[in-house]
XYZ file of C-alpha atoms in Angstrom:
495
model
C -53.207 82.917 -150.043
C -51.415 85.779 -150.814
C -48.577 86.432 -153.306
C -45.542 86.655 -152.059
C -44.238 90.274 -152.078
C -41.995 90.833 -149.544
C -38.227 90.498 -149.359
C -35.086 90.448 -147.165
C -33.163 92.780 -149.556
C -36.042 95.260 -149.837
C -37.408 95.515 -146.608
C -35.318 98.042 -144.440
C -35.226 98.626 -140.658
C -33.257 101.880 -140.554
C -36.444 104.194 -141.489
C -38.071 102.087 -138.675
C -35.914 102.458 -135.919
C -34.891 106.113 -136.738
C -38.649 106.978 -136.248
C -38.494 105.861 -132.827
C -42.731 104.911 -132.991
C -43.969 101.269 -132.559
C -44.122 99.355 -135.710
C -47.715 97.932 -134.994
C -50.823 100.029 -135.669
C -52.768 98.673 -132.482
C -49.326 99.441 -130.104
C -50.362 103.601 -131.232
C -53.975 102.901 -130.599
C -53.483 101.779 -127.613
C -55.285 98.227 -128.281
C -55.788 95.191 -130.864
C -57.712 97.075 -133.302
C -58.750 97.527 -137.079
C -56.762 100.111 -139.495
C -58.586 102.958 -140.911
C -58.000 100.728 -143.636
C -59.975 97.910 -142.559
C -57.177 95.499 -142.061
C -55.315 93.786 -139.189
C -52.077 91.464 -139.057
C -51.377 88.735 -137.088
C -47.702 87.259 -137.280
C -47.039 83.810 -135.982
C -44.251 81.596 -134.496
C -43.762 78.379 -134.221
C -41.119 75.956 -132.913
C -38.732 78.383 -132.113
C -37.089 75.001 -129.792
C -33.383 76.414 -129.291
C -31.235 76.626 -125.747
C -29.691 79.304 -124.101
C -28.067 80.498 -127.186
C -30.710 80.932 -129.949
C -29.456 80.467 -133.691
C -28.679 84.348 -135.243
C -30.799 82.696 -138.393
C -33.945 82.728 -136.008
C -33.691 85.981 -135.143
C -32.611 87.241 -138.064
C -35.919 85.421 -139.604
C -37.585 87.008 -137.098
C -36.525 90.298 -137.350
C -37.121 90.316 -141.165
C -40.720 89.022 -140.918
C -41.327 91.341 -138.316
C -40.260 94.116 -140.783
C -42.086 92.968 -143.859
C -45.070 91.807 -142.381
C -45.675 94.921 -139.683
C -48.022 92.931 -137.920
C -50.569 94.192 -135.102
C -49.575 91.340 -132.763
C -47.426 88.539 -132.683
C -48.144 85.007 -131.745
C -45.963 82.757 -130.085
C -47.730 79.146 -130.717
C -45.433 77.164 -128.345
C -42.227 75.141 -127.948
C -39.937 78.977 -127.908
C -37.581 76.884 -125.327
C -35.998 73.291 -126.303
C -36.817 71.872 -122.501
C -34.568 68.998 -123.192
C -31.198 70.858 -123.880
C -28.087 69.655 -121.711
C -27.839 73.156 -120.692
C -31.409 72.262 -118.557
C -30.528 69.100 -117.503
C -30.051 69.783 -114.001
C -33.873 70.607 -113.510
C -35.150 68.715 -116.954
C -38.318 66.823 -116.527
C -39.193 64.333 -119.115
C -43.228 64.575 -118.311
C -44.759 66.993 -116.063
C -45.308 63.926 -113.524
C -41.881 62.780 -113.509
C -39.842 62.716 -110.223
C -36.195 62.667 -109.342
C -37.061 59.088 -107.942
C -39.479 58.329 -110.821
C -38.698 54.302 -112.004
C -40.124 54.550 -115.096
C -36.667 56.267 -116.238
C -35.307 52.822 -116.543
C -33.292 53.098 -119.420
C -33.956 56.546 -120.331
C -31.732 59.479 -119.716
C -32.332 60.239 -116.486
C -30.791 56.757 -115.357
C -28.450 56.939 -117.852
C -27.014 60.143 -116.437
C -27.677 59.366 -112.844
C -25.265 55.743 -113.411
C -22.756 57.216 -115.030
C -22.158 60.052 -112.748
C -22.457 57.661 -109.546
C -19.720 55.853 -111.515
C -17.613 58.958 -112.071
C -18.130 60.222 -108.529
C -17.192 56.482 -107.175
C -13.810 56.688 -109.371
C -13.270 60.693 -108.383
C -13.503 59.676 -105.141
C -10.726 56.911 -105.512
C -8.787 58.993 -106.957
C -8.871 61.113 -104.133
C -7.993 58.665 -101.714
C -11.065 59.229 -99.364
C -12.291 55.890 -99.743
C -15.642 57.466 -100.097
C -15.843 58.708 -96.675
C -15.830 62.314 -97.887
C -19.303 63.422 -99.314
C -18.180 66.950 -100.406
C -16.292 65.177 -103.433
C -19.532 64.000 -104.832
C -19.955 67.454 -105.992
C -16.498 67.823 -106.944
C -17.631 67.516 -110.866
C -20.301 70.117 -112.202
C -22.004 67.006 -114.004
C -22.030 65.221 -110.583
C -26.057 64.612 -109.641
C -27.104 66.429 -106.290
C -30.402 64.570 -105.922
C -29.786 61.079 -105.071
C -26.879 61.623 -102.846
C -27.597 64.222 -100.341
C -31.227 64.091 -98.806
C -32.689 67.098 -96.493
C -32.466 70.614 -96.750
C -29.294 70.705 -98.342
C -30.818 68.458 -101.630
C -33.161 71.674 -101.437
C -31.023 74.127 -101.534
C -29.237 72.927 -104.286
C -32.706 72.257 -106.663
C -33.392 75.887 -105.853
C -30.182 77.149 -106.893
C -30.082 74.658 -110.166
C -33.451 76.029 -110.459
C -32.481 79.981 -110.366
C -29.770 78.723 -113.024
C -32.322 77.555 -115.618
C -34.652 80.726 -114.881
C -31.463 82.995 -115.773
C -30.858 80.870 -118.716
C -34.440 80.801 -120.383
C -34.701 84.417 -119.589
C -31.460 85.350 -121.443
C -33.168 82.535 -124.546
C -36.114 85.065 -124.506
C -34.331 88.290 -124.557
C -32.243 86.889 -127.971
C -35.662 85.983 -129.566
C -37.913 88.737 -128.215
C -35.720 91.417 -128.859
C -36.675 92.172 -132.782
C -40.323 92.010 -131.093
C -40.031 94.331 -128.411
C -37.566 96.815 -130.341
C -40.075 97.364 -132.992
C -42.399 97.976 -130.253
C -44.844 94.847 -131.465
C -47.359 93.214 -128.802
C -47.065 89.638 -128.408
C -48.640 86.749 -126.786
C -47.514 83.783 -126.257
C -48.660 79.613 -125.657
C -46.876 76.788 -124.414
C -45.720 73.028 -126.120
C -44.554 70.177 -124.729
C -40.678 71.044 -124.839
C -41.235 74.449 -122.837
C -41.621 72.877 -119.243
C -39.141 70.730 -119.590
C -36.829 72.791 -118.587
C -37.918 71.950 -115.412
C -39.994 76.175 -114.989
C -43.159 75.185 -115.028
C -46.074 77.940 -117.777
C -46.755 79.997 -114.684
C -43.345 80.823 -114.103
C -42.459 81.392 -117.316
C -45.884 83.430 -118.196
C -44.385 85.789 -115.477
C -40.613 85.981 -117.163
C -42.612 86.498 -120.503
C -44.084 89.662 -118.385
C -41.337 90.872 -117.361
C -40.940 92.202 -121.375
C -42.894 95.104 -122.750
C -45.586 94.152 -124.893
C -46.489 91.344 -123.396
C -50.392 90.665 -123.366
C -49.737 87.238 -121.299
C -52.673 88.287 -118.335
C -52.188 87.053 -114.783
C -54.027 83.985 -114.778
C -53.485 82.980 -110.954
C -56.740 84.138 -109.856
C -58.323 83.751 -113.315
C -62.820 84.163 -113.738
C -62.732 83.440 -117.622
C -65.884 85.409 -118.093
C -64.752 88.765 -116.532
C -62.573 90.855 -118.928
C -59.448 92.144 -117.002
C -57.125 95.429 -118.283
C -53.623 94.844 -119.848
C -52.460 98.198 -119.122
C -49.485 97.423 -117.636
C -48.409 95.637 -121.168
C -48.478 99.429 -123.037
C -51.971 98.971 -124.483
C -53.910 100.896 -122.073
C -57.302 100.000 -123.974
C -56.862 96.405 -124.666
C -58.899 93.922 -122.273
C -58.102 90.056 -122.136
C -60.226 87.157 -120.824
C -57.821 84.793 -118.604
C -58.374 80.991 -117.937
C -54.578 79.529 -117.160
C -51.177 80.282 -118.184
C -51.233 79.892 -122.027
C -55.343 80.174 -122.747
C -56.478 83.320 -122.804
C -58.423 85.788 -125.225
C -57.949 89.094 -126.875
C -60.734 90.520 -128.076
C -60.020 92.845 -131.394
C -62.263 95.598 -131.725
C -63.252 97.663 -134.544
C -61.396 100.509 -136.661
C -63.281 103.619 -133.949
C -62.670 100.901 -130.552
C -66.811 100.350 -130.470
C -66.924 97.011 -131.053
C -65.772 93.650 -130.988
C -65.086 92.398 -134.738
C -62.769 89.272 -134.074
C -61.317 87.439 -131.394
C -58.063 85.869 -130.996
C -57.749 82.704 -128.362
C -54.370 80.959 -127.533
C -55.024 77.807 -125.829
C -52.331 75.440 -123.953
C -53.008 72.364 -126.357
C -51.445 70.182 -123.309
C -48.012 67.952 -123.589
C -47.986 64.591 -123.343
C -50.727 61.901 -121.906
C -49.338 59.243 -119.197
C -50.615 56.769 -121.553
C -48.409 57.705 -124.186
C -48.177 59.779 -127.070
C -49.239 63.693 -126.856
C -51.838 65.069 -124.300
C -54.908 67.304 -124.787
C -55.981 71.294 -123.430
C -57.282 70.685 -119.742
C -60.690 70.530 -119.290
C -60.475 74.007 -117.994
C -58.953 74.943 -121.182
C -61.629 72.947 -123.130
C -64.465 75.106 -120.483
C -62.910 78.135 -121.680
C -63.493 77.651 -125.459
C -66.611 76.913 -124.819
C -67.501 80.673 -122.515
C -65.076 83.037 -125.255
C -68.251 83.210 -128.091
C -70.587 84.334 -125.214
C -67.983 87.009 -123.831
C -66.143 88.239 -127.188
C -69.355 88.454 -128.806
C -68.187 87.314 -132.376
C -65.882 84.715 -133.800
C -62.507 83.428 -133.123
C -59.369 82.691 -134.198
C -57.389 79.248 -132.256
C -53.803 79.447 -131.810
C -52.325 76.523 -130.052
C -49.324 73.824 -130.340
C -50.487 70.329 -130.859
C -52.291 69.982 -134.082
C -56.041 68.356 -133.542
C -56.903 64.732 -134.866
C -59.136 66.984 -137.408
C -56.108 67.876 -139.460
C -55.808 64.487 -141.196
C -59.194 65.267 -142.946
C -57.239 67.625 -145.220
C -54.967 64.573 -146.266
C -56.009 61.926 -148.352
C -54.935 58.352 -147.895
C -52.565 56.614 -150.453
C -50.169 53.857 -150.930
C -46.860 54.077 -149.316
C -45.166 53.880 -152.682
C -46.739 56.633 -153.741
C -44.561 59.873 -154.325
C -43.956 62.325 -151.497
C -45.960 60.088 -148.925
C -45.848 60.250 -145.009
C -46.698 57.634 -142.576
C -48.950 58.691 -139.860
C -48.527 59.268 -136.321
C -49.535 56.852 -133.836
C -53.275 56.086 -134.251
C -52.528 57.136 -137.981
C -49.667 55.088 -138.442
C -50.728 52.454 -140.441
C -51.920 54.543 -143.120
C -49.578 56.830 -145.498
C -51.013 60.345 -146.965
C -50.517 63.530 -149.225
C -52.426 66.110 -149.210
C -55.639 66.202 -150.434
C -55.290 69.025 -152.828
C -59.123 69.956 -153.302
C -59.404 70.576 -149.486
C -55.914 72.361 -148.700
C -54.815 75.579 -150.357
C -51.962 76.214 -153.520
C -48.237 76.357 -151.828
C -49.807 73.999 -149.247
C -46.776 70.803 -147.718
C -46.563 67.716 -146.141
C -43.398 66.628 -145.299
C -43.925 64.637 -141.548
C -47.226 62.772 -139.777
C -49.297 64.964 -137.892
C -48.635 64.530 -134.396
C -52.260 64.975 -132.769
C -52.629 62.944 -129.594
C -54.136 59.709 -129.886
C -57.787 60.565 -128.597
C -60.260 63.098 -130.290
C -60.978 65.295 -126.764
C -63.861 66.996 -128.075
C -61.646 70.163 -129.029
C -62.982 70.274 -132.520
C -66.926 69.281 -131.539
C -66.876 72.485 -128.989
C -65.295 74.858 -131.786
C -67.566 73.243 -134.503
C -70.937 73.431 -132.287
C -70.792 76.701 -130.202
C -70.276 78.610 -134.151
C -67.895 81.032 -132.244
C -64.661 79.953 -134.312
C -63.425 80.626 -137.798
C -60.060 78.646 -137.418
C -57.383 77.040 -135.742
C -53.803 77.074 -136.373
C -50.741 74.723 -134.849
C -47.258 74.572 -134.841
C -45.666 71.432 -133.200
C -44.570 69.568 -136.828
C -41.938 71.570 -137.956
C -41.620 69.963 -141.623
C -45.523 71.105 -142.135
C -47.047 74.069 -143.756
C -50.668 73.663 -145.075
C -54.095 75.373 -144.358
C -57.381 74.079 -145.546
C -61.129 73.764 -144.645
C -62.790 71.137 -142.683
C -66.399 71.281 -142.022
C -66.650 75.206 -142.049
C -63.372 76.075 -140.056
C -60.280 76.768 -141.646
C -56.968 74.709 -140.220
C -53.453 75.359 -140.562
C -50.213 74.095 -139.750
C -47.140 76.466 -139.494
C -43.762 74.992 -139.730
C -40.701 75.729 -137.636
C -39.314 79.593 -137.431
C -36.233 78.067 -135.740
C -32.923 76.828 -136.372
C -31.694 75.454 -133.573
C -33.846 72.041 -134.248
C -35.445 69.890 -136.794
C -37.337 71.223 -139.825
C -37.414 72.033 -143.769
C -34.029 72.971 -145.475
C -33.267 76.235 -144.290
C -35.126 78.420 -147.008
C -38.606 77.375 -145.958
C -38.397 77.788 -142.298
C -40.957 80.641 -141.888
C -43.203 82.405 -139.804
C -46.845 82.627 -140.843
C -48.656 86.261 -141.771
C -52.412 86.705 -141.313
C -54.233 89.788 -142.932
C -57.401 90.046 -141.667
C -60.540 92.077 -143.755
C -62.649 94.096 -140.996
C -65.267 93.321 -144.030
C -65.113 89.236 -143.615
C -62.679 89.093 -140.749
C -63.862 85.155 -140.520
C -61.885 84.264 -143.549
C -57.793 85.747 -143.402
C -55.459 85.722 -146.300
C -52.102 83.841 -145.011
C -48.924 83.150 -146.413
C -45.849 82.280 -145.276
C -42.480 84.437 -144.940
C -39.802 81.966 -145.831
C -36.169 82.517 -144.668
C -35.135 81.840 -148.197
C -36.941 85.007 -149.582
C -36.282 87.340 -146.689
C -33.141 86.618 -145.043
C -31.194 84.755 -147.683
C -28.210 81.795 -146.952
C -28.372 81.025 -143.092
C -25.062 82.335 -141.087
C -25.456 79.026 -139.570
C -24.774 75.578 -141.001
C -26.637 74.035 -138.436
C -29.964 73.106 -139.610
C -31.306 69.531 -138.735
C -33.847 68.542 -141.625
C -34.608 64.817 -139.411
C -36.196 64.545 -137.006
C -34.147 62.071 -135.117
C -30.705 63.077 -135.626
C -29.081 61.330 -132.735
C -29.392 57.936 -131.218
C -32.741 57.876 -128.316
C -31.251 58.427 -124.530
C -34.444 56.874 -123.672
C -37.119 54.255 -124.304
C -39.765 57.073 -124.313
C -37.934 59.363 -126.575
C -37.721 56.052 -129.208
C -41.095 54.442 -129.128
C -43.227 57.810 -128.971
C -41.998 59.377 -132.661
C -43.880 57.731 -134.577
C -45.665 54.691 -133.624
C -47.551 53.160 -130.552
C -45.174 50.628 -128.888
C -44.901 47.109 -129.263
C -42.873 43.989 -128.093
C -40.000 44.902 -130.666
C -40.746 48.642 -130.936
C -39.953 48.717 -127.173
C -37.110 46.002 -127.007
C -35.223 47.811 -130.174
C -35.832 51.032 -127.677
C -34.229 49.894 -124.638
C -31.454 48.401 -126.690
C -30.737 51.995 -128.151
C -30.842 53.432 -124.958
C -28.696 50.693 -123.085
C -26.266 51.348 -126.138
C -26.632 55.351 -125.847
C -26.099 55.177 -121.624
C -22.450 53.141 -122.408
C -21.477 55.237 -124.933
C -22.280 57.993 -122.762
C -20.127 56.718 -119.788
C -17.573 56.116 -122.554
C -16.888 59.317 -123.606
C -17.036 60.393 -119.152
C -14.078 57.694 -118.072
């Protein structure tokens, strides 16, 4: 790791923005590309998770790692938009194959909101004297749900408008966080979680709001051959080529200090959501094709950025009592076992502080990077409280913690974003640190910083069972109870 040497108070913008030239070395080349120097810096985000109004202590984070880092590229590793906030919940999908007639919302939110505002539009309604003969007063309440009452075109109209809302409103969410990015004239690329579509846009859409930025090396993906390099010209790096497979997986080839050669590659892959069985998904098996074709066309190794941290990472912890001092329980398959770190496999500064939240099968992920000898590392996001790299079997894995503020995470001094500095002389093996808030911003302007992860009763069973544990008899009774409880209270505070 590297010694910390940056701070808030001593890095400065003015110089920056007075010169008027892009902060990142590869933006004036014209691609990702070695320093004269031999180095190149990588700067990545995790967890942003915030709503339409992102927290002024994530950008400002943002903005002062941006400055003290002056990275080549920045990576966004997924979860930028909190899919779940109220502000989405007119097109909010709990699971990519939920429905607005999907039963299995029982006693989760979506029932919970679709009863109580049936209720409320029942009482509005005798209020109004209409007996319920007049349909236009089922809408006479913003909160009022259009899409069990009115079927046909009409129901259609109205998803597309709620629909055109939530673009407008995750587009305004990216300009807030984007904006340090794009004003120091820094190319980023970005991957997707399993909070993002939630919002009801699903990663091609918002790959093409991402777009709509400068700087963004996101390619078009809809007619994607993964083995044919296409230009990104039309992100400001005239030079740089990019090899596509779907929204969030692609690769960006960084060449050497005179643009010759290929020294390193970088890969973001779309790690997946959730799986129907439960718990967190896995990369598609296109996504899994694709890291196994990037050695053959980049030509050298690879760096992995994705969200969901792989079943892998627990061989950097080391199993131990749950009385023991600063242990974690693990996460779902894991959970019946509490760890630390295992400090001879993980780096100094390394943390623990939640499970990791892999999904519950080993997909192969790890075998493909392990066996084609095209990959140096791979680095998640997804557990906000964690911040560790270590080796395992040859390939170095990290876990960043949260950037933002607008959800769960460490006190607000060690939310960070992560720095790579890469060596064009062993480009396999980075030096990282993290930029914590603490040492570059300062006190937060905010005083809203969640440190638990659940800090509000469950709205549904789903959101109860699936935090830590697989679900049982009582796991899933105590669940429906909590969400039975959080549905009353909810029509509580609406009568």
């Amino acid at each position: 790791m590297i010694e910390s040497r940056f701070s808030g108070r001593q890095a400065t913008t003015a110089v920056q923005h007075s010169e008027r030239v892009p902060v990142s070395i590869s933006a004036r080349l014209g691609r990702l590309q070695f320093h004269h120097s031999g180095k190149f810096r990588v700067l990545q985000l995790a967890d942003i998770q915030d709503g339409p109004t992102i927290s002024p202590d994530t950008v400002s984070l943002i903005a002062a790692a941006c400055d003290a880092a002056r990275p080549d590229l920045v990576v966004l590793s997924g979860n930028q938009i909190a899919g779940y906030d109220a502000a989405y919940s007119r097109t909010f999908r709990k699971r990519r194959w939920s429905t607005a007639w999907d039963g299995v919302y029982a006693a989760g939110r979506s029932v919970s909101a679709w009863v109580g505002n049936a209720l409320q539009g029942v009482s509005q309604q005798q209020r109004n004297g209409d007996g319920g003969q007049n349909p236009g007063n089922a809408f006479a309440d913003d909160n009022v749900s259009n899409s069990a009452t009115i079927p046909g075109n009409f129901e259609d109209d109205v998803h597309k408008r709620d629909l055109a809302r939530t673009r407008d409103m995750v587009h305004h969410s990216m300009q807030q966080f984007l904006a340090p990015i794009v004003d120091r004239g820094i190319p980023f690329a970005v991957t997707y979680g399993n909070h993002d579509f939630q919002c009801g846009l699903d990663t091609a859409q918002m790959d093409a709001l991402y777009r709509e930025f400068p700087g963004c090396l996101n390619p078009e993906s809809t007619i994607a051959q993964p083995e044919h390099p296409r230009s990104l010209a039309g992100a400001g790096l005239p030079d740089q080529i990019a090899y596509a497979c779907e929204p969030g997986t692609f690769a960006l080839p960084v060449s050497d200090d005179n643009g010759r050669s290929n020294v390193m590659g970088i890969v973001l892959l779309n790690s997946g959501d959730y799986a129907r069985e439960g718990g967190y998904g896995n990369p598609s098996a296109e996504g899994l094709g694709f890291l196994r074709q990037v050695p053959r066309s980049v030509g050298t190794k690879s760096i992995v950025f994705q969200h969901i941290p792989l079943p892998q990472f627990y061989s950097l912890l080391k199993p131990v009592a749950s009385t023991t001092a600063y242990a974690v329980q693990g996460y779902r398959s894991y959970d019946r076992q509490c760890y630390v770190l295992d400090a001879a496999k993980t780096l100094p500064g390394s943390y623990l502080g939640e499970g990791i939240s892999c999904a519950d099968t080993d997909c192969g992920e790890f075998d493909i990077l392990k066996s084609s000898h095209g990959y140096s590392a791979v680095f998640a996001g997804h557990d906000h409280r964690n911040g560790f790299v270590g080796k395992y079997e040859g390939i170095m894995l990290g876990a960043t913690p949260t950037c933002g503020f607008g959800s769960y995470g460490p006190v607000p001094r060690k939310r960070a974003a992560r720095m790579f500095e890469f060596d064009i002389r062993h480009p396999d093996n980075p030096r990282t640190q993290l930029l914590e808030f603490g040492d570059l911003v300062g006190k937060p302007r905010s005083h809203r910083a969640y440190t638990f992860a659940m800090s509000y009763i469950p709205s549904s069973t789903g959101d109860a069972v699936n935090l830590l544990r697989k679900p049982g008899f009582l796991a899933g009774s105590a669940a429906t109870l909590a969400a039975v409880f959080a549905s009353l209270r909810k029509f509580g505070h609406r009568s």
